[in-house]
Amino acid sequence: MKRSRLMVWLGCGVSLLFLVLILRKVDGRQLLDALGRLHPGYLLAALVSTFASFGLRAVRWRYLLIHERPISLGSLYPAVIIGYMANNLFPARLGEFIRAWVLAERERLQTAAVFASLVIDRLFDGLSVMVMLAAVLLVLELPPGMEQTTALLHAGGVSMLLFYALALGFLVALKWRPVKTLSLLARLLKPFPAALSEKVISLCGSFLQGLKVSGHAGHLLVLAASSLGIWLTATLPIHLVLVGFGIHLPPIASFFIMVLLVFAVMVPAAPGYIGTYHLACYTGLVAFAVQPTEAVAISLVIHGIGFFPVILAGLYHLWTSGLSLSHVRRQAEAEQPPS
């Protein structure tokens, strides 16, 4: 518990530091003037695209769970929104556990099986981001003086590749050699408290039962197409907001900013990735010679689109489901290994 609180305070400190770094670069009145130049039509279109991305996540999730049974989008979509709302409000990506618990409770599924589908869901995201990063590095030519950013992108790409390769390797080993894999995991966890070791091994055992993906060609095609659609509709709001501010950059610039944002959300931060998200967006915009005040304004708007409306939508879906925020948090925390 103490370690969890320490990580929360560390994340809040990082967020505060990064916010100060970008906000000290601008004048408050100029920032308000810049925000006032945003065309509301583009803001609305960006909002629609953001929620379309969540809808496609629900579609992909349906086909990741189709081996259990077909689940309606009417159950999947609210769970997705509630999970992302929780990530905006709670630390340590608790929204992933909340998302799994909400769907499992609504559809009477095993939580471990649902959470296993989310691990595979994140692997699809990782592969999609790797493709996006490769395209950015191949096509994008950054202005002179951005060599350090290019080096960081390469380093981040290699780190992500290693992480997802290890995760995929563990899942394959767990699926095909479960006894040996769990035995090895138990040995690796020996230095940790016995309660943690027992909880992790138990979760992995339950998780194994849900580690399945349909091999049907049509289902795999939907998984690939929805993954492409998710990241296109998630990146489109960046382009729409830029145009809404009267800034016309090539589409690859929006993908470059999205890659930076993906790296940013991996850094410990306050709930909602406050600060880290803004600094990453600001850095990407300044690389294309966007003025600092406009870059800060755009960063605030892009983050706000995925923050405030998602929280409101999540609270609405909680209310219509007869659930409370405190209740789903307690249930999700019970599914986590002890700290």
XYZ file of C-alpha atoms in Angstrom:
339
model
C 0.000 0.000 0.000
C 2.832 2.419 0.885
C 4.508 1.678 -2.449
C 1.246 2.382 -4.313
C 0.838 5.724 -2.550
C 4.444 6.601 -3.298
C 3.878 5.912 -7.002
C 0.730 8.056 -6.966
C 2.575 10.988 -5.389
C 5.500 10.497 -7.779
C 3.122 10.571 -10.744
C 1.429 13.731 -9.465
C 4.837 15.357 -9.018
C 5.853 14.473 -12.576
C 2.560 15.856 -13.916
C 2.958 19.107 -12.007
C 6.539 19.509 -13.204
C 5.616 18.971 -16.852
C 2.655 21.347 -16.643
C 4.873 24.054 -15.193
C 7.439 23.470 -17.959
C 4.950 24.273 -20.718
C 2.690 26.829 -19.011
C 5.606 29.058 -18.018
C 6.329 29.548 -21.712
C 3.094 31.429 -22.433
C 1.152 34.475 -21.347
C -2.303 33.742 -19.936
C -4.103 36.378 -21.999
C -2.425 35.245 -25.222
C -3.374 31.659 -24.390
C -7.037 32.620 -23.996
C -6.904 34.516 -27.307
C -5.445 31.432 -29.014
C -8.145 29.187 -27.546
C -10.774 31.603 -28.812
C -9.591 31.076 -32.396
C -10.617 27.403 -32.404
C -13.464 26.743 -34.860
C -16.234 24.919 -32.913
C -17.181 22.782 -35.926
C -13.770 21.116 -35.985
C -13.923 20.650 -32.227
C -17.240 18.808 -32.584
C -15.858 16.649 -35.409
C -12.841 15.765 -33.270
C -15.146 14.762 -30.431
C -17.210 12.529 -32.733
C -14.048 10.870 -34.048
C -12.828 10.228 -30.486
C -16.005 8.415 -29.517
C -15.977 6.551 -32.850
C -12.576 5.214 -31.805
C -14.113 3.909 -28.566
C -16.879 2.306 -30.618
C -14.318 0.470 -32.725
C -12.605 -0.670 -29.523
C -15.904 -2.218 -28.493
C -16.112 -3.984 -31.877
C -12.586 -5.386 -31.524
C -13.285 -6.469 -27.960
C -16.374 -8.327 -29.154
C -14.266 -10.451 -31.485
C -11.607 -11.023 -28.840
C -14.340 -12.520 -26.638
C -16.348 -14.242 -29.340
C -14.937 -17.637 -28.311
C -16.849 -17.182 -25.045
C -20.084 -16.159 -26.754
C -21.288 -13.244 -28.893
C -21.669 -10.147 -26.716
C -23.715 -7.153 -27.789
C -22.088 -3.790 -28.382
C -24.698 -2.442 -25.978
C -22.742 -4.128 -23.179
C -19.237 -3.649 -24.571
C -19.355 0.047 -25.442
C -20.434 1.298 -21.974
C -17.731 -0.867 -20.366
C -15.105 0.684 -22.671
C -16.231 4.213 -21.823
C -16.379 3.465 -18.086
C -12.861 2.025 -18.225
C -11.428 5.074 -19.972
C -13.287 7.366 -17.591
C -11.686 5.503 -14.680
C -8.220 5.884 -16.229
C -8.876 9.630 -16.227
C -9.854 9.623 -12.562
C -7.813 6.898 -10.861
C -4.095 6.062 -10.819
C -2.245 2.934 -11.977
C -4.525 2.280 -14.966
C -7.217 0.998 -12.646
C -9.636 1.580 -15.511
C -8.485 -1.633 -17.190
C -9.601 -3.673 -14.167
C -12.816 -1.661 -13.873
C -13.568 -2.181 -17.553
C -13.088 -5.949 -17.191
C -15.149 -6.157 -13.998
C -18.062 -4.120 -15.409
C -18.409 -6.341 -18.473
C -17.912 -9.572 -16.519
C -20.582 -8.526 -14.024
C -23.040 -7.450 -16.706
C -22.590 -10.529 -18.896
C -21.946 -13.071 -16.117
C -18.467 -13.900 -17.398
C -15.332 -14.797 -15.482
C -13.372 -11.626 -14.764
C -10.058 -13.401 -15.457
C -11.236 -14.399 -18.937
C -12.373 -10.846 -19.701
C -9.110 -9.379 -18.419
C -7.163 -11.879 -20.542
C -8.938 -10.481 -23.595
C -7.787 -6.985 -22.601
C -4.170 -8.131 -22.455
C -4.522 -9.367 -26.028
C -6.309 -6.097 -26.838
C -3.235 -4.181 -25.643
C -0.969 -6.411 -27.709
C -2.967 -5.444 -30.796
C -2.522 -1.803 -29.795
C 1.212 -2.325 -29.388
C 1.550 -3.877 -32.824
C -0.518 -1.045 -34.339
C 1.686 1.574 -32.697
C 4.815 -0.201 -33.956
C 3.461 -0.006 -37.507
C 2.597 3.660 -37.012
C 6.048 4.394 -35.594
C 7.723 2.636 -38.530
C 5.683 4.733 -40.972
C 6.584 7.937 -39.135
C 10.298 7.135 -39.112
C 10.254 6.198 -42.802
C 8.228 9.150 -44.090
C 8.716 12.045 -41.677
C 11.626 14.436 -42.042
C 12.010 16.489 -38.881
C 13.464 19.992 -39.056
C 17.173 20.504 -38.290
C 17.927 20.429 -34.587
C 15.443 17.628 -33.861
C 18.037 14.852 -33.960
C 17.538 14.176 -30.253
C 13.803 13.664 -30.774
C 14.526 11.235 -33.615
C 16.928 9.327 -31.369
C 14.306 9.182 -28.616
C 11.754 7.826 -31.086
C 14.175 5.106 -32.137
C 14.940 4.263 -28.502
C 11.260 4.242 -27.596
C 10.456 2.033 -30.575
C 13.125 -0.486 -29.633
C 11.942 -0.481 -26.006
C 8.335 -1.042 -27.061
C 9.365 -3.824 -29.429
C 11.280 -5.591 -26.648
C 8.421 -5.140 -24.189
C 5.784 -6.542 -26.525
C 8.096 -9.355 -27.628
C 8.573 -10.347 -23.972
C 4.848 -10.082 -23.275
C 4.010 -12.167 -26.329
C 6.666 -14.706 -25.392
C 5.248 -15.010 -21.875
C 1.707 -15.494 -23.199
C 2.845 -18.163 -25.661
C 4.800 -19.956 -22.928
C 1.856 -19.693 -20.528
C -0.467 -21.137 -23.151
C 1.708 -24.022 -24.353
C 3.841 -24.768 -21.274
C 1.643 -23.599 -18.384
C 3.150 -25.775 -15.638
C 6.767 -24.876 -16.428
C 5.912 -21.194 -16.936
C 4.028 -20.907 -13.639
C 6.843 -22.774 -11.868
C 9.409 -20.340 -13.272
C 7.211 -17.387 -12.307
C 6.955 -18.738 -8.746
C 10.757 -18.880 -8.497
C 11.067 -15.312 -9.806
C 8.546 -14.117 -7.215
C 10.314 -15.758 -4.252
C 11.983 -12.495 -3.109
C 8.536 -10.879 -2.811
C 5.946 -11.359 -0.037
C 4.197 -14.735 -0.099
C 0.765 -13.075 -0.373
C 1.804 -11.315 -3.571
C 3.305 -14.486 -5.055
C 0.210 -16.549 -4.303
C -2.112 -13.891 -5.710
C -0.112 -13.510 -8.943
C 0.138 -17.270 -9.511
C -3.581 -17.648 -8.841
C -4.422 -14.834 -11.249
C -2.182 -16.324 -13.956
C -3.894 -19.689 -13.524
C -7.330 -18.117 -13.926
C -6.030 -15.861 -16.681
C -4.831 -18.914 -18.632
C -8.382 -20.152 -19.023
C -9.348 -16.978 -20.884
C -6.247 -16.760 -23.052
C -7.948 -17.574 -26.331
C -8.441 -15.923 -29.711
C -10.764 -17.122 -32.436
C -8.883 -18.581 -35.393
C -11.740 -17.918 -37.819
C -10.423 -15.986 -40.843
C -13.346 -13.558 -40.795
C -12.874 -12.822 -37.119
C -9.151 -12.189 -37.576
C -9.930 -9.838 -40.460
C -12.306 -7.857 -38.248
C -9.625 -7.677 -35.532
C -7.091 -6.292 -38.009
C -9.541 -3.853 -39.630
C -10.864 -2.572 -36.309
C -7.308 -2.059 -35.028
C -6.549 0.070 -38.078
C -9.782 1.996 -37.625
C -9.129 2.570 -33.914
C -5.851 4.346 -34.527
C -7.065 6.279 -37.550
C -10.047 7.656 -35.624
C -7.881 8.262 -32.544
C -5.355 10.257 -34.594
C -7.900 12.165 -36.693
C -8.887 14.498 -33.794
C -5.311 15.822 -33.698
C -5.529 16.774 -37.367
C -9.017 18.253 -36.947
C -7.983 20.401 -33.983
C -4.947 21.661 -35.911
C -7.154 22.682 -38.831
C -9.630 24.182 -36.367
C -6.840 26.478 -35.161
C -5.997 27.368 -38.756
C -2.798 25.294 -38.796
C -2.316 23.079 -41.839
C 0.325 20.378 -41.413
C 0.754 17.156 -43.410
C -1.230 14.190 -41.994
C 2.008 12.436 -41.002
C 2.530 15.205 -38.427
C -0.599 14.062 -36.584
C 0.703 10.480 -36.526
C 4.051 11.763 -35.225
C 2.274 13.553 -32.379
C 0.192 10.448 -31.656
C 3.357 8.331 -31.354
C 4.758 10.847 -28.870
C 1.503 10.688 -26.910
C 1.676 6.882 -26.757
C 5.152 7.146 -25.254
C 3.964 9.880 -22.885
C 1.199 7.788 -21.304
C 3.822 5.196 -20.314
C 5.498 7.718 -18.005
C 4.253 7.719 -14.364
C 1.844 10.628 -14.043
C -1.324 11.795 -12.353
C -4.614 10.194 -13.475
C -5.566 11.204 -16.989
C -1.872 11.527 -17.977
C -2.002 15.208 -17.070
C 1.261 16.968 -17.807
C 3.035 14.147 -19.621
C 0.362 14.186 -22.342
C 0.529 17.962 -22.702
C 4.320 18.107 -22.882
C 4.480 15.355 -25.514
C 1.870 17.116 -27.653
C 3.598 20.469 -27.192
C 6.968 18.971 -28.172
C 5.544 17.488 -31.357
C 3.882 20.751 -32.367
C 6.942 22.907 -31.719
C 8.933 20.525 -33.930
C 6.766 21.772 -36.805
C 7.382 25.429 -35.926
C 4.010 25.961 -34.245
C 4.252 28.964 -31.922
C 4.536 28.079 -28.197
C 1.255 29.756 -27.209
C -0.662 27.970 -29.963
C 1.095 24.696 -29.137
C -0.015 24.917 -25.498
C -3.574 25.813 -26.533
C -3.743 22.878 -28.953
C -2.315 20.528 -26.317
C -4.965 21.589 -23.807
C -7.764 21.085 -26.325
C -6.564 17.689 -27.586
C -6.197 16.404 -24.039
C -9.512 17.937 -22.996
C -11.386 16.105 -25.782
C -10.365 12.754 -24.339
C -10.759 13.848 -20.728
C -13.867 15.834 -19.783
C -16.401 14.370 -22.281
C -15.207 10.832 -21.504
C -15.661 11.398 -17.768
C -19.194 12.695 -18.326
C -20.041 9.802 -20.665
C -18.571 7.280 -18.213
C -20.592 8.675 -15.315
C -23.714 8.487 -17.480
C -23.108 4.826 -18.326
C -22.433 4.054 -14.660
C -25.733 5.687 -13.738
C -27.718 3.811 -16.413
C -26.080 0.563 -15.274
C -27.085 1.169 -11.666
C -23.467 1.306 -10.502
C -21.502 3.802 -8.443
C -17.947 4.971 -8.999
C -16.848 3.931 -5.512
C -18.367 0.468 -5.909
C -16.660 -0.356 -9.212
C -13.376 0.960 -7.843
C -13.571 -1.336 -4.809
C -14.430 -4.336 -6.972
C -11.601 -3.628 -9.421
C -9.056 -3.112 -6.638
C -10.026 -6.507 -5.252
C -8.937 -8.067 -8.565
C -5.446 -6.550 -8.371
C -2.447 -8.209 -6.749
C -1.662 -6.732 -3.318
C 0.957 -3.972 -3.255
